[in-house]
Amino acid sequence: MKNFKDVLSKYMSACLLLVLLGTSLNAQKFDKDLQKLQLAYKLISTFYVDSIDDGKLVENAISGMLTKLDPHSVYISKEEVAKMNEPLDGSFEGIGIQFNIFKDTLMVVSPISGGPSEKVGIQAGDRILVIDGENVAGVGLKNTDVFSKLKGKKGTKVELQIQRKNIKKLISFTVTRDKIPIYSVEASYMATPEIGYVKINQFSATTHSEVESALKKLKEQGMQNLILDLRGNPGGYLKAAIDVADELLPEKKLIVYTEGLTNPRREYNSTSKGLFEKGNVVVLINEGSASASEIVSGAIQDWDRGLILGRRSYGKGLVQRPLNLQDGSMIRLTIAKYYTPSGRCIQKPYDDGIDAYQEEIYHRFDTGEVLHKDSIHLNKNEKYYTKIKQRPVYGGGGIMPDFFVPADTSGYSDYYRDLVAYGILNRFVLNYVDTHRKQMERSFTSFEQFESKFVVGDEIIEKLIREGKNEQLKSDVQAFRKASFPLVKAQIKALIARSMWTSSEYFQTINPSSEVYNKAIDILSSEKEYTNLFH
């Protein structure tokens, strides 16, 4: 027995010695690598032909290291950190307006509800000509100029002089800056007497509370089934995605788990607090739905809680952690992968480099994937099964919808593309609303009246065509007339609705022209069709 203890003691001592030796060797290698990097920096700084910005050189070195890891590990400068955080924080500090620069003049599209501009009486259509005594009209104003002049610390004041239609004199306003919410729920309304609709544009710090409010309101209005629209949603906070999924799943269901080399498996489960744990659900996705959107979609799909409609999602399954540096800059470092409840990682490959990775989404259009389901090549080695009905699902390249709906390109033409790309369509609608606002306010006292009675006539489209010609558009007008009239009429009406009301009314107006939206309505209106799609 004593002999065995001696042998065991010697064995453990040898193991410990090897561990310490390995640690020491690793540390020595790291020191040598660091010395090599420092020497390279010193040689460049000493002998390079031109003067060098040392700070920029270091930033480029950090960026270069991260670029070799994966597409989502990045260096963010001190100046960019605040800009990056603002949309996800759910608020910023300013005067609270949505604006557009129209004919070299700052025009208020709408004051943000409850914000400081609305409180002092600034209206949609007002033109801001002077800010703190400085003329800003006709001077080549850019969006960045507007942000720098109107954003500021809460409690500070800004003096504005505004031109209002049919009033000759300028109107002066003193606006006290305040916290302005950035809403991530762009729209929520009853699509039918029983079907509610919620559109989320990103997952921010306030998304969960916004979704809670939307679900409560829709349930009060009689919602039995739900369309959750995550098309074009690039993601955001992991916690926000988990909280939104929790509203739809029964308790004690795995929503997602994360795992990495130095990060042990961590599971996130649903609670009993969900506001919509029963009732049918359809989630809309496309190639612009990424990250947090895929967490929600994956959890809904894997638990057979609802159906996913649309096109294959982006395929981002990496978890980043923000690591702050001393000067206020930041590294966003990938520390783990996330996995859906079935165990699949939906991260698409990035072995061919960052450029190929970023262009992959456009490659889907070239291969015909967005138009034909048969063009999608599933990774048979990444086959998994849903938790309840054991339906096959696949990892390694985004969330594949349960029901594929191709991109609708029937209304597109080169002339329509150019009208949108060059901002002509938006400017045309702004001018139209500016000219006819008072008349429309008298004719339509509610959005419901506008939706049912307002018609975009051919004469409006002909005016738009003339506007395009004035802007020297060279594309085929006849092809536009033949193919794009229904599409552009729907878009004009929706843009007018947004200018007169909010983005919610925009989606309420434009969605009926969307094939995937209409398919969601059809499926949720038929219990038989909804059930059959799970088999």
XYZ file of C-alpha atoms in Angstrom:
535
model
C 0.000 0.000 0.000
C 2.809 2.329 0.928
C 4.583 1.429 -2.314
C 1.422 2.286 -4.307
C 1.166 5.678 -2.546
C 4.814 6.420 -3.364
C 4.265 5.562 -7.035
C 1.071 7.661 -7.164
C 2.841 10.586 -5.479
C 5.730 10.427 -7.946
C 3.279 10.150 -10.883
C 1.298 13.213 -9.738
C 4.522 15.173 -9.206
C 5.657 14.295 -12.714
C 2.295 15.386 -14.175
C 2.450 18.671 -12.282
C 6.001 19.236 -13.494
C 4.925 18.628 -17.101
C 2.001 21.062 -16.732
C 4.250 23.735 -15.252
C 6.866 23.095 -17.909
C 4.219 23.340 -20.646
C 2.880 26.565 -19.178
C 6.400 27.942 -18.965
C 7.162 26.956 -22.567
C 3.892 28.524 -23.775
C 4.698 31.708 -21.873
C 8.194 31.780 -23.375
C 6.777 31.325 -26.885
C 4.236 34.102 -26.286
C 7.007 36.412 -25.043
C 9.046 35.683 -28.174
C 6.048 36.347 -30.437
C 5.323 39.590 -28.609
C 8.964 40.664 -28.902
C 8.784 39.915 -32.627
C 5.708 42.117 -32.982
C 7.302 44.928 -30.962
C 10.481 44.741 -33.038
C 8.497 44.901 -36.294
C 6.645 47.961 -35.011
C 9.917 49.633 -33.971
C 11.561 48.927 -37.334
C 8.580 50.280 -39.269
C 8.411 53.376 -37.077
C 12.170 53.995 -37.434
C 12.882 53.255 -41.085
C 9.645 53.732 -43.059
C 9.938 56.203 -45.949
C 7.140 58.545 -44.771
C 5.859 59.776 -41.429
C 3.598 57.344 -39.608
C 0.538 57.805 -37.422
C 1.505 55.435 -34.595
C -2.049 55.203 -33.259
C -3.459 54.289 -36.657
C -0.705 51.725 -37.175
C -1.608 49.996 -33.900
C -5.322 50.060 -34.772
C -4.599 48.495 -38.155
C -2.471 45.811 -36.494
C -5.298 44.907 -34.103
C -7.812 44.864 -36.965
C -5.472 42.681 -38.996
C -5.197 40.095 -36.221
C -8.958 39.934 -35.759
C -9.611 39.689 -39.498
C -7.755 36.367 -39.546
C -10.039 34.860 -36.899
C -13.593 35.127 -38.243
C -15.838 37.668 -40.020
C -17.447 38.961 -36.822
C -14.442 39.576 -34.560
C -13.698 43.266 -35.081
C -11.882 46.271 -33.650
C -14.035 49.358 -33.029
C -12.452 52.760 -32.536
C -13.393 55.034 -29.650
C -15.336 57.287 -32.029
C -17.355 54.398 -33.449
C -18.241 52.764 -30.108
C -20.909 55.337 -29.196
C -22.414 55.253 -32.692
C -22.572 51.462 -32.577
C -24.224 51.298 -29.151
C -26.847 53.976 -29.735
C -29.355 51.960 -31.817
C -29.109 48.968 -29.472
C -29.360 51.064 -26.307
C -32.865 51.966 -27.410
C -32.475 55.727 -27.078
C -30.383 58.783 -27.865
C -30.410 62.386 -26.694
C -31.678 65.049 -29.075
C -34.770 67.008 -30.147
C -36.798 64.055 -31.446
C -37.610 64.431 -35.125
C -37.575 62.224 -38.179
C -36.202 64.348 -40.992
C -35.262 64.436 -44.625
C -33.103 66.860 -46.574
C -35.411 67.993 -49.370
C -34.268 70.516 -51.979
C -31.266 71.403 -49.784
C -33.575 72.202 -46.855
C -34.041 70.312 -43.586
C -37.651 69.099 -43.539
C -39.427 67.513 -40.564
C -41.003 64.260 -41.756
C -42.600 63.808 -38.350
C -41.880 64.704 -34.715
C -41.320 61.609 -32.574
C -44.350 60.940 -30.412
C -43.876 62.311 -26.890
C -40.535 63.891 -27.799
C -39.439 67.476 -27.074
C -40.155 68.744 -30.613
C -43.728 67.492 -30.542
C -44.225 69.050 -27.101
C -43.305 72.549 -28.310
C -45.504 72.288 -31.403
C -43.183 71.386 -34.278
C -45.183 69.714 -37.046
C -44.622 67.364 -39.966
C -43.761 69.395 -43.045
C -42.020 72.194 -41.112
C -38.725 73.370 -42.638
C -35.881 74.142 -40.243
C -33.977 77.088 -41.721
C -31.904 78.328 -38.758
C -30.268 76.376 -35.900
C -28.784 78.395 -33.018
C -28.528 81.469 -35.234
C -26.810 79.640 -38.102
C -28.484 79.416 -41.497
C -28.761 75.760 -42.579
C -30.850 76.143 -45.751
C -29.231 76.049 -49.172
C -25.743 75.372 -47.822
C -25.285 71.727 -48.851
C -26.421 70.298 -45.508
C -25.690 66.596 -44.937
C -27.220 64.092 -42.509
C -24.049 64.140 -40.398
C -24.355 67.927 -40.086
C -27.928 67.583 -38.841
C -26.919 65.008 -36.221
C -24.063 67.157 -34.922
C -26.286 70.247 -34.615
C -29.458 68.697 -33.184
C -28.140 65.908 -30.971
C -26.782 66.878 -27.565
C -26.947 66.238 -23.852
C -30.301 65.978 -22.157
C -31.368 69.340 -20.722
C -29.437 71.504 -23.175
C -31.408 73.862 -25.411
C -31.388 74.531 -29.135
C -32.956 77.546 -30.864
C -34.779 76.836 -34.127
C -36.395 79.059 -36.724
C -38.946 77.239 -38.812
C -40.813 77.963 -42.012
C -44.356 76.596 -42.051
C -46.495 76.347 -45.153
C -48.952 79.236 -45.638
C -47.314 81.280 -42.839
C -45.114 84.121 -44.105
C -43.013 84.797 -41.002
C -40.503 82.366 -39.539
C -41.622 80.706 -36.302
C -39.118 80.510 -33.433
C -38.927 77.492 -31.118
C -36.724 76.732 -28.130
C -36.399 72.960 -27.805
C -34.906 71.306 -24.718
C -33.086 68.126 -25.669
C -34.189 64.917 -23.988
C -33.842 61.159 -24.250
C -35.454 60.014 -27.489
C -36.577 56.395 -27.805
C -35.453 54.305 -30.775
C -38.263 51.853 -31.379
C -37.419 48.342 -32.535
C -41.057 47.295 -32.950
C -41.772 49.162 -36.172
C -45.360 48.000 -36.501
C -48.058 46.144 -34.604
C -51.669 45.881 -35.726
C -54.537 43.462 -36.326
C -54.153 42.052 -39.848
C -57.561 40.357 -39.584
C -60.064 40.219 -36.706
C -58.110 37.205 -35.318
C -54.538 37.597 -36.636
C -52.082 40.019 -35.039
C -48.933 41.299 -36.722
C -45.679 42.442 -35.074
C -42.649 43.715 -37.016
C -39.265 43.847 -35.181
C -36.403 45.641 -36.975
C -33.643 44.780 -34.449
C -33.168 43.299 -30.966
C -32.257 46.192 -28.676
C -32.375 46.893 -24.942
C -36.040 47.939 -25.204
C -37.284 45.262 -27.630
C -38.736 42.949 -25.002
C -40.799 45.649 -23.309
C -41.992 46.869 -26.729
C -43.035 43.340 -27.723
C -44.801 42.874 -24.382
C -46.800 46.057 -24.938
C -47.643 45.049 -28.507
C -48.806 41.553 -27.519
C -50.958 42.867 -24.675
C -52.606 45.412 -26.961
C -53.226 42.869 -29.727
C -54.674 40.318 -27.303
C -57.055 42.983 -26.031
C -58.134 43.488 -29.647
C -58.932 39.793 -30.070
C -55.700 38.273 -31.394
C -55.841 34.475 -31.606
C -52.897 33.910 -33.981
C -49.680 35.853 -34.629
C -47.436 36.855 -37.525
C -43.952 37.753 -36.245
C -42.066 39.580 -39.001
C -38.264 39.300 -38.710
C -37.463 39.997 -42.362
C -34.390 42.187 -42.694
C -33.737 42.062 -38.933
C -29.915 41.856 -38.526
C -30.042 40.798 -34.857
C -28.804 42.562 -31.741
C -28.727 41.578 -28.091
C -28.848 37.881 -27.191
C -30.923 38.610 -24.080
C -33.548 40.464 -26.113
C -33.912 37.476 -28.443
C -34.248 35.084 -25.502
C -36.885 37.281 -23.854
C -38.928 37.550 -27.065
C -38.801 33.774 -27.626
C -39.829 33.313 -23.983
C -43.075 35.190 -24.692
C -44.057 32.525 -27.232
C -42.783 29.263 -25.698
C -44.193 27.221 -22.794
C -42.077 27.122 -19.648
C -38.923 25.045 -19.180
C -38.107 24.857 -22.883
C -34.511 25.314 -24.046
C -34.365 28.462 -26.189
C -30.669 28.456 -27.085
C -27.336 27.391 -25.671
C -23.864 28.827 -26.193
C -20.548 26.997 -26.067
C -16.919 27.763 -26.893
C -13.386 26.578 -26.202
C -13.038 28.710 -23.057
C -16.777 29.158 -22.471
C -18.548 26.078 -21.109
C -22.055 25.273 -22.291
C -24.628 27.740 -21.005
C -28.337 27.105 -21.481
C -31.174 29.631 -21.640
C -34.650 28.293 -20.905
C -38.156 29.698 -21.115
C -40.192 30.712 -18.075
C -43.892 30.573 -17.291
C -44.371 34.289 -17.973
C -45.029 34.096 -21.729
C -47.874 36.273 -22.986
C -48.600 34.166 -26.075
C -47.783 30.545 -25.256
C -50.868 29.292 -27.099
C -52.263 30.254 -30.465
C -50.713 29.608 -33.857
C -47.551 31.465 -34.881
C -45.946 32.191 -38.248
C -42.480 33.792 -38.373
C -41.399 35.605 -41.555
C -37.682 35.523 -42.442
C -35.391 36.208 -45.381
C -31.678 36.435 -46.165
C -31.506 39.646 -44.104
C -32.648 37.890 -40.909
C -29.537 37.185 -38.839
C -28.160 36.333 -35.402
C -30.793 37.125 -32.749
C -33.505 36.740 -35.413
C -32.215 33.237 -36.072
C -32.227 32.421 -32.354
C -35.938 33.243 -32.141
C -36.756 31.504 -35.439
C -34.716 28.439 -34.503
C -36.375 28.062 -31.104
C -39.869 28.408 -32.592
C -39.043 25.885 -35.325
C -37.227 23.342 -33.141
C -40.066 23.185 -30.615
C -42.675 22.988 -33.415
C -44.234 26.044 -31.797
C -44.851 27.764 -35.120
C -44.055 27.774 -38.821
C -41.224 29.644 -40.523
C -42.118 31.261 -43.867
C -39.980 33.013 -46.453
C -36.398 32.398 -47.550
C -33.252 30.993 -45.915
C -31.884 33.294 -43.210
C -28.397 34.826 -43.161
C -26.515 32.202 -41.139
C -24.754 33.954 -38.239
C -24.259 31.656 -35.278
C -21.293 33.254 -33.505
C -21.472 35.015 -30.139
C -19.393 38.171 -29.638
C -18.284 39.676 -26.345
C -17.361 43.386 -26.151
C -13.922 43.841 -24.561
C -13.080 47.441 -23.700
C -9.585 48.836 -24.221
C -7.997 51.591 -22.122
C -8.599 54.436 -24.588
C -12.346 53.765 -24.926
C -12.035 51.650 -28.056
C -13.311 48.090 -28.112
C -12.709 44.597 -29.425
C -15.803 42.562 -30.252
C -14.392 39.056 -29.971
C -16.135 35.821 -30.895
C -16.132 33.714 -27.736
C -18.695 31.017 -28.506
C -21.169 29.587 -30.974
C -24.851 29.409 -30.293
C -26.958 26.323 -30.891
C -30.699 25.934 -31.373
C -32.631 23.513 -29.122
C -32.150 20.624 -31.582
C -28.374 21.093 -31.327
C -27.700 22.717 -34.692
C -25.334 25.610 -35.238
C -26.635 27.723 -38.091
C -23.339 29.570 -38.760
C -22.539 29.499 -42.479
C -18.950 28.663 -43.550
C -16.292 31.380 -43.694
C -13.274 29.317 -44.762
C -12.932 31.200 -48.073
C -12.285 34.562 -46.409
C -14.263 37.608 -45.340
C -14.989 38.921 -48.851
C -16.518 35.625 -49.975
C -18.421 35.388 -46.690
C -19.980 38.822 -47.081
C -20.784 38.308 -50.761
C -22.459 34.939 -50.146
C -25.813 36.616 -49.603
C -25.626 38.184 -53.098
C -24.486 34.858 -54.532
C -27.908 33.474 -53.600
C -29.456 35.773 -56.203
C -26.938 34.604 -58.827
C -27.642 30.914 -58.170
C -31.402 31.428 -58.220
C -31.868 30.384 -54.595
C -34.133 33.335 -53.772
C -36.470 32.288 -56.591
C -36.316 28.485 -56.510
C -36.307 26.234 -53.468
C -34.586 23.492 -55.488
C -31.495 25.710 -55.795
C -30.862 25.457 -52.050
C -28.287 22.782 -51.234
C -28.792 21.496 -47.704
C -25.851 20.123 -45.745
C -26.836 16.488 -45.220
C -24.107 16.147 -42.588
C -25.880 18.784 -40.476
C -29.249 17.037 -40.221
C -31.183 17.337 -36.956
C -34.785 16.812 -35.833
C -37.345 19.040 -34.166
C -38.109 18.295 -30.530
C -41.808 17.383 -30.732
C -42.714 16.210 -34.245
C -39.232 14.994 -35.219
C -39.209 16.947 -38.482
C -35.796 17.170 -40.206
C -34.007 20.538 -39.916
C -30.514 21.504 -41.014
C -27.580 23.438 -39.580
C -24.521 25.009 -41.132
C -26.156 27.760 -43.165
C -29.026 29.662 -41.605
C -32.624 28.750 -40.808
C -34.421 27.004 -43.663
C -38.124 27.987 -43.732
C -40.828 25.361 -43.342
C -42.623 26.936 -46.289
C -40.508 28.570 -48.995
C -41.849 31.756 -50.580
C -39.686 33.100 -53.431
C -38.771 36.739 -53.846
C -41.414 38.532 -55.896
C -39.620 40.270 -58.768
C -42.634 40.561 -61.080
C -43.110 44.292 -60.462
C -39.464 45.297 -60.754
C -38.037 47.210 -63.695
C -34.852 49.195 -64.248
C -36.798 52.456 -64.110
C -38.380 51.530 -60.754
C -34.966 50.501 -59.423
C -33.497 53.871 -60.411
C -36.419 55.830 -58.937
C -35.742 54.164 -55.587
C -31.926 54.091 -55.764
C -31.577 57.790 -56.553
C -34.126 58.852 -53.924
C -36.517 60.227 -56.549
C -39.513 58.241 -55.298
C -39.023 59.388 -51.697
C -38.578 63.027 -52.710
C -41.644 62.853 -54.931
C -43.806 61.576 -52.055
C -42.399 64.181 -49.643
C -43.283 66.917 -52.105
C -46.728 65.437 -52.709
C -47.538 65.284 -48.992
C -46.118 68.756 -48.432
C -48.368 70.150 -51.178
C -51.539 68.247 -50.261
C -51.221 67.780 -46.473
C -54.015 70.174 -45.422
C -56.353 68.815 -48.074
C -55.631 65.219 -47.018
C -56.099 66.007 -43.328
C -59.562 67.379 -44.154
C -60.453 64.432 -46.403
C -59.133 61.648 -44.175
C -59.661 62.135 -40.456
C -58.277 58.661 -39.702
C -55.873 56.166 -41.214
C -58.742 53.741 -41.756
C -60.452 56.301 -43.995
C -57.239 56.883 -45.913
C -56.603 53.152 -46.329
C -60.055 52.421 -47.713
C -60.618 55.536 -49.854
C -57.312 56.970 -51.070
C -56.327 55.788 -54.546
C -53.029 56.460 -56.291
C -54.216 57.289 -59.802
C -52.297 56.923 -63.041
C -51.917 60.701 -63.203
C -49.769 60.597 -60.042
C -47.517 57.963 -61.622
C -47.170 60.038 -64.784
C -45.999 62.971 -62.645
C -43.447 60.641 -61.053
C -42.246 59.567 -64.507
C -41.781 63.219 -65.497
C -39.823 63.740 -62.285
C -37.584 60.842 -63.284
C -37.014 62.324 -66.723
C -36.119 65.655 -65.122
C -33.492 63.742 -63.135
C -32.078 62.362 -66.420
C -33.060 58.724 -65.842
C -32.166 56.718 -68.946
C -33.875 53.384 -68.210
C -36.883 52.029 -70.126
C -40.085 53.889 -69.193
C -42.320 51.577 -71.233
C -41.100 48.523 -69.317
C -41.849 50.448 -66.112
C -45.398 51.198 -67.292
C -45.940 47.580 -68.224
C -44.522 45.911 -65.114
C -44.260 48.314 -62.200
C -47.480 50.314 -61.900
C -49.115 48.131 -59.188
C -45.877 48.004 -57.179
C -45.120 51.721 -57.345
C -48.743 52.627 -56.554
C -48.608 50.478 -53.412
C -45.263 51.992 -52.439
C -46.458 55.585 -52.941
C -49.578 54.999 -50.858
C -47.529 53.379 -48.090
C -44.973 56.207 -48.072
C -47.788 58.762 -47.860
C -49.238 56.812 -44.920
C -45.869 56.935 -43.144
C -45.569 60.684 -43.736
C -49.098 61.292 -42.465
C -48.969 58.825 -39.544
C -46.201 56.377 -38.506
C -44.171 53.418 -39.765
C -46.877 51.086 -38.442
C -49.317 52.536 -40.968
C -46.656 52.165 -43.653
C -46.457 48.407 -43.086
C -50.208 48.115 -42.725
C -50.494 49.657 -46.198
C -47.623 47.903 -47.989
C -47.907 44.387 -46.529
C -50.992 43.313 -48.540
C -48.820 43.578 -51.669
C -46.331 41.056 -50.171
C -46.677 37.423 -51.246
C -45.151 35.969 -48.072
C -47.400 38.133 -45.864
C -50.509 37.015 -47.748
C -49.414 33.387 -47.499
C -49.036 33.798 -43.732
C -52.591 35.170 -43.558
C -53.883 32.209 -45.601
C -52.096 29.635 -43.423
C -53.231 31.173 -40.139
C -56.794 31.459 -41.452
C -56.945 27.684 -42.046
C -56.279 25.395 -39.093
C -56.081 22.441 -41.477
C -53.403 24.013 -43.680
C -51.438 25.187 -40.635
C -51.471 21.688 -39.113
C -50.623 19.924 -42.391
C -47.450 21.981 -42.824
C -45.977 20.339 -39.710
C -45.881 16.973 -41.506
